[in-house]
Amino acid sequence: MKRIVPLLLVACFFFAVRPAARAATPSSCDELRVVSGNNKFVPSAVAFHARATDPSGTIQSYRWFFGDGSQEDSAAPDITHNFTVSGSFTAKLFIKDAAGVWKSSSSCQTIFSLLNNPLESHKSGCSNVFVLGDNTVPAGTTVNFLVTGYENKSGIKEYSLDLGSGQVLKNSAGTFSQKFDAPGTYTARGSVRDSKNNWVSSDSCWTSLYVTGSPIIVQPATGTPTWITVTGILSGIAVFYLLIRKSCQNA
């Protein structure tokens, strides 16, 4: 007991003088908008502007997905892209923050249209597949996907998402949800059905999803599995913290 008292006194001193914890403000992708070029006849130069914040430092890079299957990285929050095909497009932006983490949000996604040129031939394509959230998730997570594309006559009729092993999802909206119970690496491939009922895809219309496994299991000599989880460790720390606080208050 005599050995414990000095430790408790040191702990009490630590809790008394430590500064108040301040939660770090995370970086964020705040806005993507079309500055000029919307509702113009093709060919058209469309200008975009982005807004992002990072209290910890400077945004390192902007990754632009223009909706026509092309993408570009830039160091500045402004960019112009030349479109040669008309239709409705979904542009999406990812930012790389000071810590090197890529982020996006629903605010960094915008839809715009370009007018059809009478001499323009029929064109359609699947542009991109996005995971709406983290591309690395634990098993048991329901993941949301977005498939984008374009069609310059009467619009896309249907979207498809192929998750492998014969699992194909279809709808007219382009957004999909799927629960992943088994760990592994998944490839999600998109395609669109155009006004001529042709299913089309492209080399850019896919993405990878990484599903991690269950918590670590340690098998002791008794043969009874012991689950070691982050929650269990934090619970033990919390109990020790409360005991020290109580001892400090009674000291």
PDB file of C-alpha atoms in Angstrom:
ATOM      1  CA  MET A   1       0.000   0.000   0.000  1.00  0.00           C
ATOM      2  CA  LYS A   2       2.903   2.359   0.823  1.00  0.00           C
ATOM      3  CA  ARG A   3       4.197   1.895  -2.727  1.00  0.00           C
ATOM      4  CA  ILE A   4       0.813   2.609  -4.259  1.00  0.00           C
ATOM      5  CA  VAL A   5       0.304   5.929  -2.436  1.00  0.00           C
ATOM      6  CA  PRO A   6       3.231   7.747  -4.157  1.00  0.00           C
ATOM      7  CA  LEU A   7       1.998   6.511  -7.513  1.00  0.00           C
ATOM      8  CA  LEU A   8      -1.468   7.808  -6.745  1.00  0.00           C
ATOM      9  CA  LEU A   9      -0.035  11.173  -5.716  1.00  0.00           C
ATOM     10  CA  VAL A  10       1.881  11.415  -8.990  1.00  0.00           C
ATOM     11  CA  ALA A  11      -1.251  10.478 -10.897  1.00  0.00           C
ATOM     12  CA  CYS A  12      -3.250  13.081  -8.957  1.00  0.00           C
ATOM     13  CA  PHE A  13      -0.660  15.720  -9.832  1.00  0.00           C
ATOM     14  CA  PHE A  14      -0.879  14.695 -13.495  1.00  0.00           C
ATOM     15  CA  PHE A  15      -4.660  15.022 -13.580  1.00  0.00           C
ATOM     16  CA  ALA A  16      -4.511  18.357 -11.719  1.00  0.00           C
ATOM     17  CA  VAL A  17      -1.982  20.105 -13.968  1.00  0.00           C
ATOM     18  CA  ARG A  18      -2.632  18.546 -17.367  1.00  0.00           C
ATOM     19  CA  PRO A  19      -4.099  20.982 -19.925  1.00  0.00           C
ATOM     20  CA  ALA A  20      -7.620  20.490 -21.154  1.00  0.00           C
ATOM     21  CA  ALA A  21      -7.724  18.243 -24.206  1.00  0.00           C
ATOM     22  CA  ARG A  22      -8.739  19.992 -27.388  1.00  0.00           C
ATOM     23  CA  ALA A  23     -10.315  17.937 -30.135  1.00  0.00           C
ATOM     24  CA  ALA A  24      -8.517  18.306 -33.445  1.00  0.00           C
ATOM     25  CA  THR A  25     -10.631  19.721 -36.256  1.00  0.00           C
ATOM     26  CA  PRO A  26     -10.459  17.327 -39.212  1.00  0.00           C
ATOM     27  CA  SER A  27      -9.759  18.365 -42.776  1.00  0.00           C
ATOM     28  CA  SER A  28     -12.707  18.452 -45.155  1.00  0.00           C
ATOM     29  CA  CYS A  29     -13.726  18.829 -48.785  1.00  0.00           C
ATOM     30  CA  ASP A  30     -16.321  21.600 -48.547  1.00  0.00           C
ATOM     31  CA  GLU A  31     -17.460  22.561 -52.040  1.00  0.00           C
ATOM     32  CA  LEU A  32     -17.225  21.799 -55.744  1.00  0.00           C
ATOM     33  CA  ARG A  33     -19.021  24.079 -58.186  1.00  0.00           C
ATOM     34  CA  VAL A  34     -19.109  24.901 -61.876  1.00  0.00           C
ATOM     35  CA  VAL A  35     -17.913  28.461 -62.465  1.00  0.00           C
ATOM     36  CA  SER A  36     -18.616  28.659 -66.198  1.00  0.00           C
ATOM     37  CA  GLY A  37     -19.473  26.483 -69.184  1.00  0.00           C
ATOM     38  CA  ASN A  38     -22.668  24.901 -67.829  1.00  0.00           C
ATOM     39  CA  ASN A  39     -25.509  24.518 -70.379  1.00  0.00           C
ATOM     40  CA  LYS A  40     -23.237  25.414 -73.307  1.00  0.00           C
ATOM     41  CA  PHE A  41     -22.981  23.689 -76.682  1.00  0.00           C
ATOM     42  CA  VAL A  42     -20.080  21.294 -77.118  1.00  0.00           C
ATOM     43  CA  PRO A  43     -17.213  21.517 -77.563  1.00  0.00           C
ATOM     44  CA  SER A  44     -17.098  23.511 -74.340  1.00  0.00           C
ATOM     45  CA  ALA A  45     -14.527  24.494 -71.723  1.00  0.00           C
ATOM     46  CA  VAL A  46     -16.013  24.039 -68.251  1.00  0.00           C
ATOM     47  CA  ALA A  47     -14.361  25.794 -65.302  1.00  0.00           C
ATOM     48  CA  PHE A  48     -14.548  24.351 -61.776  1.00  0.00           C
ATOM     49  CA  HIS A  49     -13.763  25.799 -58.356  1.00  0.00           C
ATOM     50  CA  ALA A  50     -13.178  23.848 -55.141  1.00  0.00           C
ATOM     51  CA  ARG A  51     -13.116  24.824 -51.498  1.00  0.00           C
ATOM     52  CA  ALA A  52     -11.442  22.715 -48.803  1.00  0.00           C
ATOM     53  CA  THR A  53     -10.088  23.274 -45.286  1.00  0.00           C
ATOM     54  CA  ASP A  54      -7.331  21.722 -43.216  1.00  0.00           C
ATOM     55  CA  PRO A  55      -6.612  23.393 -39.837  1.00  0.00           C
ATOM     56  CA  SER A  56      -3.435  21.293 -39.541  1.00  0.00           C
ATOM     57  CA  GLY A  57      -1.785  22.569 -42.704  1.00  0.00           C
ATOM     58  CA  THR A  58      -2.131  23.047 -46.445  1.00  0.00           C
ATOM     59  CA  ILE A  59      -4.166  21.024 -48.930  1.00  0.00           C
ATOM     60  CA  GLN A  60      -1.531  19.168 -50.943  1.00  0.00           C
ATOM     61  CA  SER A  61      -3.499  18.193 -54.027  1.00  0.00           C
ATOM     62  CA  TYR A  62      -6.904  18.261 -55.716  1.00  0.00           C
ATOM     63  CA  ARG A  63      -8.051  15.250 -57.740  1.00  0.00           C
ATOM     64  CA  TRP A  64     -10.794  16.065 -60.217  1.00  0.00           C
ATOM     65  CA  PHE A  65     -13.118  13.513 -61.810  1.00  0.00           C
ATOM     66  CA  PHE A  66     -14.921  15.374 -64.595  1.00  0.00           C
ATOM     67  CA  GLY A  67     -17.707  12.878 -65.318  1.00  0.00           C
ATOM     68  CA  ASP A  68     -16.636  11.983 -68.855  1.00  0.00           C
ATOM     69  CA  GLY A  69     -14.198   9.277 -67.755  1.00  0.00           C
ATOM     70  CA  SER A  70     -11.188  11.575 -67.423  1.00  0.00           C
ATOM     71  CA  GLN A  71      -9.445  12.854 -64.296  1.00  0.00           C
ATOM     72  CA  GLU A  72      -6.651  15.262 -63.388  1.00  0.00           C
ATOM     73  CA  ASP A  73      -4.629  16.280 -60.332  1.00  0.00           C
ATOM     74  CA  SER A  74      -3.783  19.897 -59.564  1.00  0.00           C
ATOM     75  CA  ALA A  75      -2.173  21.937 -56.810  1.00  0.00           C
ATOM     76  CA  ALA A  76      -4.728  24.741 -57.170  1.00  0.00           C
ATOM     77  CA  PRO A  77      -8.454  24.744 -56.316  1.00  0.00           C
ATOM     78  CA  ASP A  78      -9.398  25.921 -59.822  1.00  0.00           C
ATOM     79  CA  ILE A  79      -9.296  23.991 -63.076  1.00  0.00           C
ATOM     80  CA  THR A  80     -10.778  24.000 -66.602  1.00  0.00           C
ATOM     81  CA  HIS A  81     -11.653  20.895 -68.609  1.00  0.00           C
ATOM     82  CA  ASN A  82     -12.616  20.656 -72.286  1.00  0.00           C
ATOM     83  CA  PHE A  83     -15.670  18.522 -73.099  1.00  0.00           C
ATOM     84  CA  THR A  84     -16.316  17.162 -76.588  1.00  0.00           C
ATOM     85  CA  VAL A  85     -19.489  15.225 -75.775  1.00  0.00           C
ATOM     86  CA  SER A  86     -22.817  16.554 -74.521  1.00  0.00           C
ATOM     87  CA  GLY A  87     -25.141  15.208 -71.854  1.00  0.00           C
ATOM     88  CA  SER A  88     -25.493  15.251 -68.084  1.00  0.00           C
ATOM     89  CA  PHE A  89     -22.289  14.765 -66.085  1.00  0.00           C
ATOM     90  CA  THR A  90     -21.450  14.107 -62.436  1.00  0.00           C
ATOM     91  CA  ALA A  91     -18.147  15.681 -61.392  1.00  0.00           C
ATOM     92  CA  LYS A  92     -16.511  14.659 -58.125  1.00  0.00           C
ATOM     93  CA  LEU A  93     -13.497  15.976 -56.218  1.00  0.00           C
ATOM     94  CA  PHE A  94     -11.056  14.423 -53.745  1.00  0.00           C
ATOM     95  CA  ILE A  95      -8.578  16.488 -51.726  1.00  0.00           C
ATOM     96  CA  LYS A  96      -5.283  15.349 -50.233  1.00  0.00           C
ATOM     97  CA  ASP A  97      -4.809  16.985 -46.837  1.00  0.00           C
ATOM     98  CA  ALA A  98      -1.613  17.932 -44.982  1.00  0.00           C
ATOM     99  CA  ALA A  99      -1.364  14.410 -43.531  1.00  0.00           C
ATOM    100  CA  GLY A 100      -1.538  12.821 -46.990  1.00  0.00           C
ATOM    101  CA  VAL A 101      -5.090  11.491 -46.557  1.00  0.00           C
ATOM    102  CA  TRP A 102      -7.495  11.637 -49.517  1.00  0.00           C
ATOM    103  CA  LYS A 103     -11.001  12.847 -48.659  1.00  0.00           C
ATOM    104  CA  SER A 104     -14.232  13.728 -50.410  1.00  0.00           C
ATOM    105  CA  SER A 105     -17.833  14.448 -49.432  1.00  0.00           C
ATOM    106  CA  SER A 106     -21.300  14.907 -50.883  1.00  0.00           C
ATOM    107  CA  SER A 107     -20.548  18.663 -51.005  1.00  0.00           C
ATOM    108  CA  CYS A 108     -17.665  17.952 -53.401  1.00  0.00           C
ATOM    109  CA  GLN A 109     -19.934  16.455 -56.029  1.00  0.00           C
ATOM    110  CA  THR A 110     -21.931  18.363 -58.627  1.00  0.00           C
ATOM    111  CA  ILE A 111     -24.120  17.649 -61.657  1.00  0.00           C
ATOM    112  CA  PHE A 112     -24.088  19.821 -64.782  1.00  0.00           C
ATOM    113  CA  SER A 113     -25.207  19.571 -68.410  1.00  0.00           C
ATOM    114  CA  LEU A 114     -23.827  20.381 -71.851  1.00  0.00           C
ATOM    115  CA  LEU A 115     -26.065  20.941 -74.877  1.00  0.00           C
ATOM    116  CA  ASN A 116     -26.134  18.620 -77.872  1.00  0.00           C
ATOM    117  CA  ASN A 117     -24.613  19.771 -81.119  1.00  0.00           C
ATOM    118  CA  PRO A 118     -26.889  18.789 -84.065  1.00  0.00           C
ATOM    119  CA  LEU A 119     -23.885  17.270 -85.856  1.00  0.00           C
ATOM    120  CA  GLU A 120     -22.821  15.225 -82.822  1.00  0.00           C
ATOM    121  CA  SER A 121     -22.967  11.456 -83.273  1.00  0.00           C
ATOM    122  CA  HIS A 122     -24.350   9.160 -80.587  1.00  0.00           C
ATOM    123  CA  LYS A 123     -21.947   8.713 -77.659  1.00  0.00           C
ATOM    124  CA  SER A 124     -22.261   7.058 -74.265  1.00  0.00           C
ATOM    125  CA  GLY A 125     -19.989   5.712 -71.577  1.00  0.00           C
ATOM    126  CA  CYS A 126     -19.522   4.650 -67.983  1.00  0.00           C
ATOM    127  CA  SER A 127     -17.247   7.196 -66.304  1.00  0.00           C
ATOM    128  CA  ASN A 128     -16.397   6.140 -62.749  1.00  0.00           C
ATOM    129  CA  VAL A 129     -17.287   4.009 -59.742  1.00  0.00           C
ATOM    130  CA  PHE A 130     -16.882   5.636 -56.324  1.00  0.00           C
ATOM    131  CA  VAL A 131     -17.081   4.246 -52.819  1.00  0.00           C
ATOM    132  CA  LEU A 132     -19.027   6.835 -50.827  1.00  0.00           C
ATOM    133  CA  GLY A 133     -16.857   6.639 -47.730  1.00  0.00           C
ATOM    134  CA  ASP A 134     -13.688   4.760 -46.858  1.00  0.00           C
ATOM    135  CA  ASN A 135     -12.339   2.187 -49.316  1.00  0.00           C
ATOM    136  CA  THR A 136     -11.125   0.115 -46.349  1.00  0.00           C
ATOM    137  CA  VAL A 137     -13.856  -1.124 -43.992  1.00  0.00           C
ATOM    138  CA  PRO A 138     -14.265  -3.888 -41.386  1.00  0.00           C
ATOM    139  CA  ALA A 139     -16.261  -7.003 -42.206  1.00  0.00           C
ATOM    140  CA  GLY A 140     -19.993  -6.545 -41.690  1.00  0.00           C
ATOM    141  CA  THR A 141     -20.060  -2.994 -43.067  1.00  0.00           C
ATOM    142  CA  THR A 142     -22.708  -1.823 -45.526  1.00  0.00           C
ATOM    143  CA  VAL A 143     -20.908   0.088 -48.278  1.00  0.00           C
ATOM    144  CA  ASN A 144     -22.461   2.708 -50.565  1.00  0.00           C
ATOM    145  CA  PHE A 145     -21.355   3.022 -54.204  1.00  0.00           C
ATOM    146  CA  LEU A 146     -21.940   5.593 -56.936  1.00  0.00           C
ATOM    147  CA  VAL A 147     -21.727   4.767 -60.653  1.00  0.00           C
ATOM    148  CA  THR A 148     -21.471   7.729 -63.054  1.00  0.00           C
ATOM    149  CA  GLY A 149     -21.704   7.964 -66.816  1.00  0.00           C
ATOM    150  CA  TYR A 150     -23.065   9.974 -69.752  1.00  0.00           C
ATOM    151  CA  GLU A 151     -25.289   9.615 -72.838  1.00  0.00           C
ATOM    152  CA  ASN A 152     -25.711  12.434 -75.339  1.00  0.00           C
ATOM    153  CA  LYS A 153     -29.112  11.663 -76.847  1.00  0.00           C
ATOM    154  CA  SER A 154     -31.859  10.841 -74.358  1.00  0.00           C
ATOM    155  CA  GLY A 155     -29.875   9.960 -71.247  1.00  0.00           C
ATOM    156  CA  ILE A 156     -28.799   6.832 -69.376  1.00  0.00           C
ATOM    157  CA  LYS A 157     -31.567   4.278 -68.902  1.00  0.00           C
ATOM    158  CA  GLU A 158     -29.985   2.022 -66.272  1.00  0.00           C
ATOM    159  CA  TYR A 159     -26.851   1.553 -64.171  1.00  0.00           C
ATOM    160  CA  SER A 160     -25.136  -1.693 -63.217  1.00  0.00           C
ATOM    161  CA  LEU A 161     -22.580  -2.608 -60.537  1.00  0.00           C
ATOM    162  CA  ASP A 162     -20.746  -5.930 -60.768  1.00  0.00           C
ATOM    163  CA  LEU A 163     -19.218  -6.978 -57.424  1.00  0.00           C
ATOM    164  CA  GLY A 164     -17.833 -10.277 -58.706  1.00  0.00           C
ATOM    165  CA  SER A 165     -18.890 -13.904 -58.144  1.00  0.00           C
ATOM    166  CA  GLY A 166     -21.984 -13.302 -60.261  1.00  0.00           C
ATOM    167  CA  GLN A 167     -23.318 -10.573 -57.968  1.00  0.00           C
ATOM    168  CA  VAL A 168     -24.674  -7.796 -60.208  1.00  0.00           C
ATOM    169  CA  LEU A 169     -26.850  -4.924 -58.971  1.00  0.00           C
ATOM    170  CA  LYS A 170     -28.964  -2.759 -61.297  1.00  0.00           C
ATOM    171  CA  ASN A 171     -31.126   0.351 -60.949  1.00  0.00           C
ATOM    172  CA  SER A 172     -31.950   3.650 -62.657  1.00  0.00           C
ATOM    173  CA  ALA A 173     -30.334   5.908 -60.031  1.00  0.00           C
ATOM    174  CA  GLY A 174     -26.681   4.844 -60.050  1.00  0.00           C
ATOM    175  CA  THR A 175     -26.374   4.523 -56.263  1.00  0.00           C
ATOM    176  CA  PHE A 176     -26.006   1.099 -54.641  1.00  0.00           C
ATOM    177  CA  SER A 177     -25.649  -0.348 -51.134  1.00  0.00           C
ATOM    178  CA  GLN A 178     -24.189  -3.734 -50.281  1.00  0.00           C
ATOM    179  CA  LYS A 179     -23.140  -5.404 -47.025  1.00  0.00           C
ATOM    180  CA  PHE A 180     -19.761  -7.177 -47.006  1.00  0.00           C
ATOM    181  CA  ASP A 181     -19.433  -9.926 -44.397  1.00  0.00           C
ATOM    182  CA  ALA A 182     -16.351 -11.723 -45.727  1.00  0.00           C
ATOM    183  CA  PRO A 183     -12.874 -10.148 -45.549  1.00  0.00           C
ATOM    184  CA  GLY A 184     -11.022  -9.703 -48.822  1.00  0.00           C
ATOM    185  CA  THR A 185     -10.311  -7.395 -51.743  1.00  0.00           C
ATOM    186  CA  TYR A 186     -13.301  -6.658 -53.949  1.00  0.00           C
ATOM    187  CA  THR A 187     -13.381  -5.076 -57.410  1.00  0.00           C
ATOM    188  CA  ALA A 188     -16.562  -3.161 -58.225  1.00  0.00           C
ATOM    189  CA  ARG A 189     -17.118  -2.591 -61.962  1.00  0.00           C
ATOM    190  CA  GLY A 190     -19.784  -0.316 -63.371  1.00  0.00           C
ATOM    191  CA  SER A 191     -21.639  -0.100 -66.663  1.00  0.00           C
ATOM    192  CA  VAL A 192     -24.545   1.907 -68.078  1.00  0.00           C
ATOM    193  CA  ARG A 193     -27.373   1.111 -70.500  1.00  0.00           C
ATOM    194  CA  ASP A 194     -27.759   3.874 -73.082  1.00  0.00           C
ATOM    195  CA  SER A 195     -30.722   4.987 -75.200  1.00  0.00           C
ATOM    196  CA  LYS A 196     -29.965   2.251 -77.744  1.00  0.00           C
ATOM    197  CA  ASN A 197     -30.118  -0.404 -74.984  1.00  0.00           C
ATOM    198  CA  ASN A 198     -26.388  -1.059 -75.233  1.00  0.00           C
ATOM    199  CA  TRP A 199     -24.519  -1.830 -72.005  1.00  0.00           C
ATOM    200  CA  VAL A 200     -21.232   0.094 -72.077  1.00  0.00           C
ATOM    201  CA  SER A 201     -18.319   0.382 -69.665  1.00  0.00           C
ATOM    202  CA  SER A 202     -14.751   1.727 -69.735  1.00  0.00           C
ATOM    203  CA  ASP A 203     -11.295   1.264 -68.231  1.00  0.00           C
ATOM    204  CA  SER A 204     -12.025   4.024 -65.695  1.00  0.00           C
ATOM    205  CA  CYS A 205     -15.338   2.598 -64.469  1.00  0.00           C
ATOM    206  CA  TRP A 206     -14.172   0.471 -61.539  1.00  0.00           C
ATOM    207  CA  THR A 207     -12.797   0.740 -58.010  1.00  0.00           C
ATOM    208  CA  SER A 208     -11.348  -1.487 -55.286  1.00  0.00           C
ATOM    209  CA  LEU A 209     -12.779  -2.142 -51.825  1.00  0.00           C
ATOM    210  CA  TYR A 210     -10.764  -3.660 -48.976  1.00  0.00           C
ATOM    211  CA  VAL A 211     -12.686  -5.510 -46.256  1.00  0.00           C
ATOM    212  CA  THR A 212     -10.658  -6.306 -43.150  1.00  0.00           C
ATOM    213  CA  GLY A 213     -11.143  -9.267 -40.817  1.00  0.00           C
ATOM    214  CA  SER A 214     -12.561  -9.810 -37.329  1.00  0.00           C
ATOM    215  CA  PRO A 215     -10.849  -8.837 -34.041  1.00  0.00           C
ATOM    216  CA  ILE A 216      -7.702 -10.806 -33.080  1.00  0.00           C
ATOM    217  CA  ILE A 217      -8.376 -14.103 -31.291  1.00  0.00           C
ATOM    218  CA  VAL A 218      -5.777 -15.485 -28.864  1.00  0.00           C
ATOM    219  CA  GLN A 219      -6.137 -19.189 -28.078  1.00  0.00           C
ATOM    220  CA  PRO A 220      -4.938 -19.894 -24.487  1.00  0.00           C
ATOM    221  CA  ALA A 221      -3.877 -23.296 -23.160  1.00  0.00           C
ATOM    222  CA  THR A 222      -7.400 -24.011 -21.902  1.00  0.00           C
ATOM    223  CA  GLY A 223      -8.719 -23.955 -25.448  1.00  0.00           C
ATOM    224  CA  THR A 224     -11.220 -21.176 -24.727  1.00  0.00           C
ATOM    225  CA  PRO A 225     -10.906 -18.303 -27.231  1.00  0.00           C
ATOM    226  CA  THR A 226     -10.077 -14.911 -25.729  1.00  0.00           C
ATOM    227  CA  TRP A 227     -11.159 -11.916 -27.802  1.00  0.00           C
ATOM    228  CA  ILE A 228      -8.732  -9.019 -27.627  1.00  0.00           C
ATOM    229  CA  THR A 229     -10.407  -5.909 -28.965  1.00  0.00           C
ATOM    230  CA  VAL A 230      -9.717  -2.224 -28.825  1.00  0.00           C
ATOM    231  CA  THR A 231     -12.940  -1.780 -26.879  1.00  0.00           C
ATOM    232  CA  GLY A 232     -11.735  -4.167 -24.180  1.00  0.00           C
ATOM    233  CA  ILE A 233      -8.398  -2.425 -23.828  1.00  0.00           C
ATOM    234  CA  LEU A 234     -10.008   1.007 -23.621  1.00  0.00           C
ATOM    235  CA  SER A 235     -12.506  -0.271 -21.052  1.00  0.00           C
ATOM    236  CA  GLY A 236      -9.641  -1.407 -18.809  1.00  0.00           C
ATOM    237  CA  ILE A 237      -7.920   1.953 -19.143  1.00  0.00           C
ATOM    238  CA  ALA A 238     -11.164   3.740 -18.303  1.00  0.00           C
ATOM    239  CA  VAL A 239     -11.631   1.705 -15.100  1.00  0.00           C
ATOM    240  CA  PHE A 240      -8.043   2.437 -13.998  1.00  0.00           C
ATOM    241  CA  TYR A 241      -8.597   6.126 -14.757  1.00  0.00           C
ATOM    242  CA  LEU A 242     -11.765   6.273 -12.625  1.00  0.00           C
ATOM    243  CA  LEU A 243     -10.047   4.509  -9.707  1.00  0.00           C
ATOM    244  CA  ILE A 244      -7.204   7.027  -9.745  1.00  0.00           C
ATOM    245  CA  ARG A 245      -9.626   9.958  -9.961  1.00  0.00           C
ATOM    246  CA  LYS A 246     -11.587   8.629  -7.011  1.00  0.00           C
ATOM    247  CA  SER A 247      -8.394   8.155  -4.987  1.00  0.00           C
ATOM    248  CA  CYS A 248      -7.324  11.709  -5.823  1.00  0.00           C
ATOM    249  CA  GLN A 249     -10.656  13.115  -4.690  1.00  0.00           C
ATOM    250  CA  ASN A 250     -10.426  11.243  -1.378  1.00  0.00           C
ATOM    251  CA  ALA A 251      -6.773  12.221  -0.793  1.00  0.00           C
TER     252      ALA A 251
END
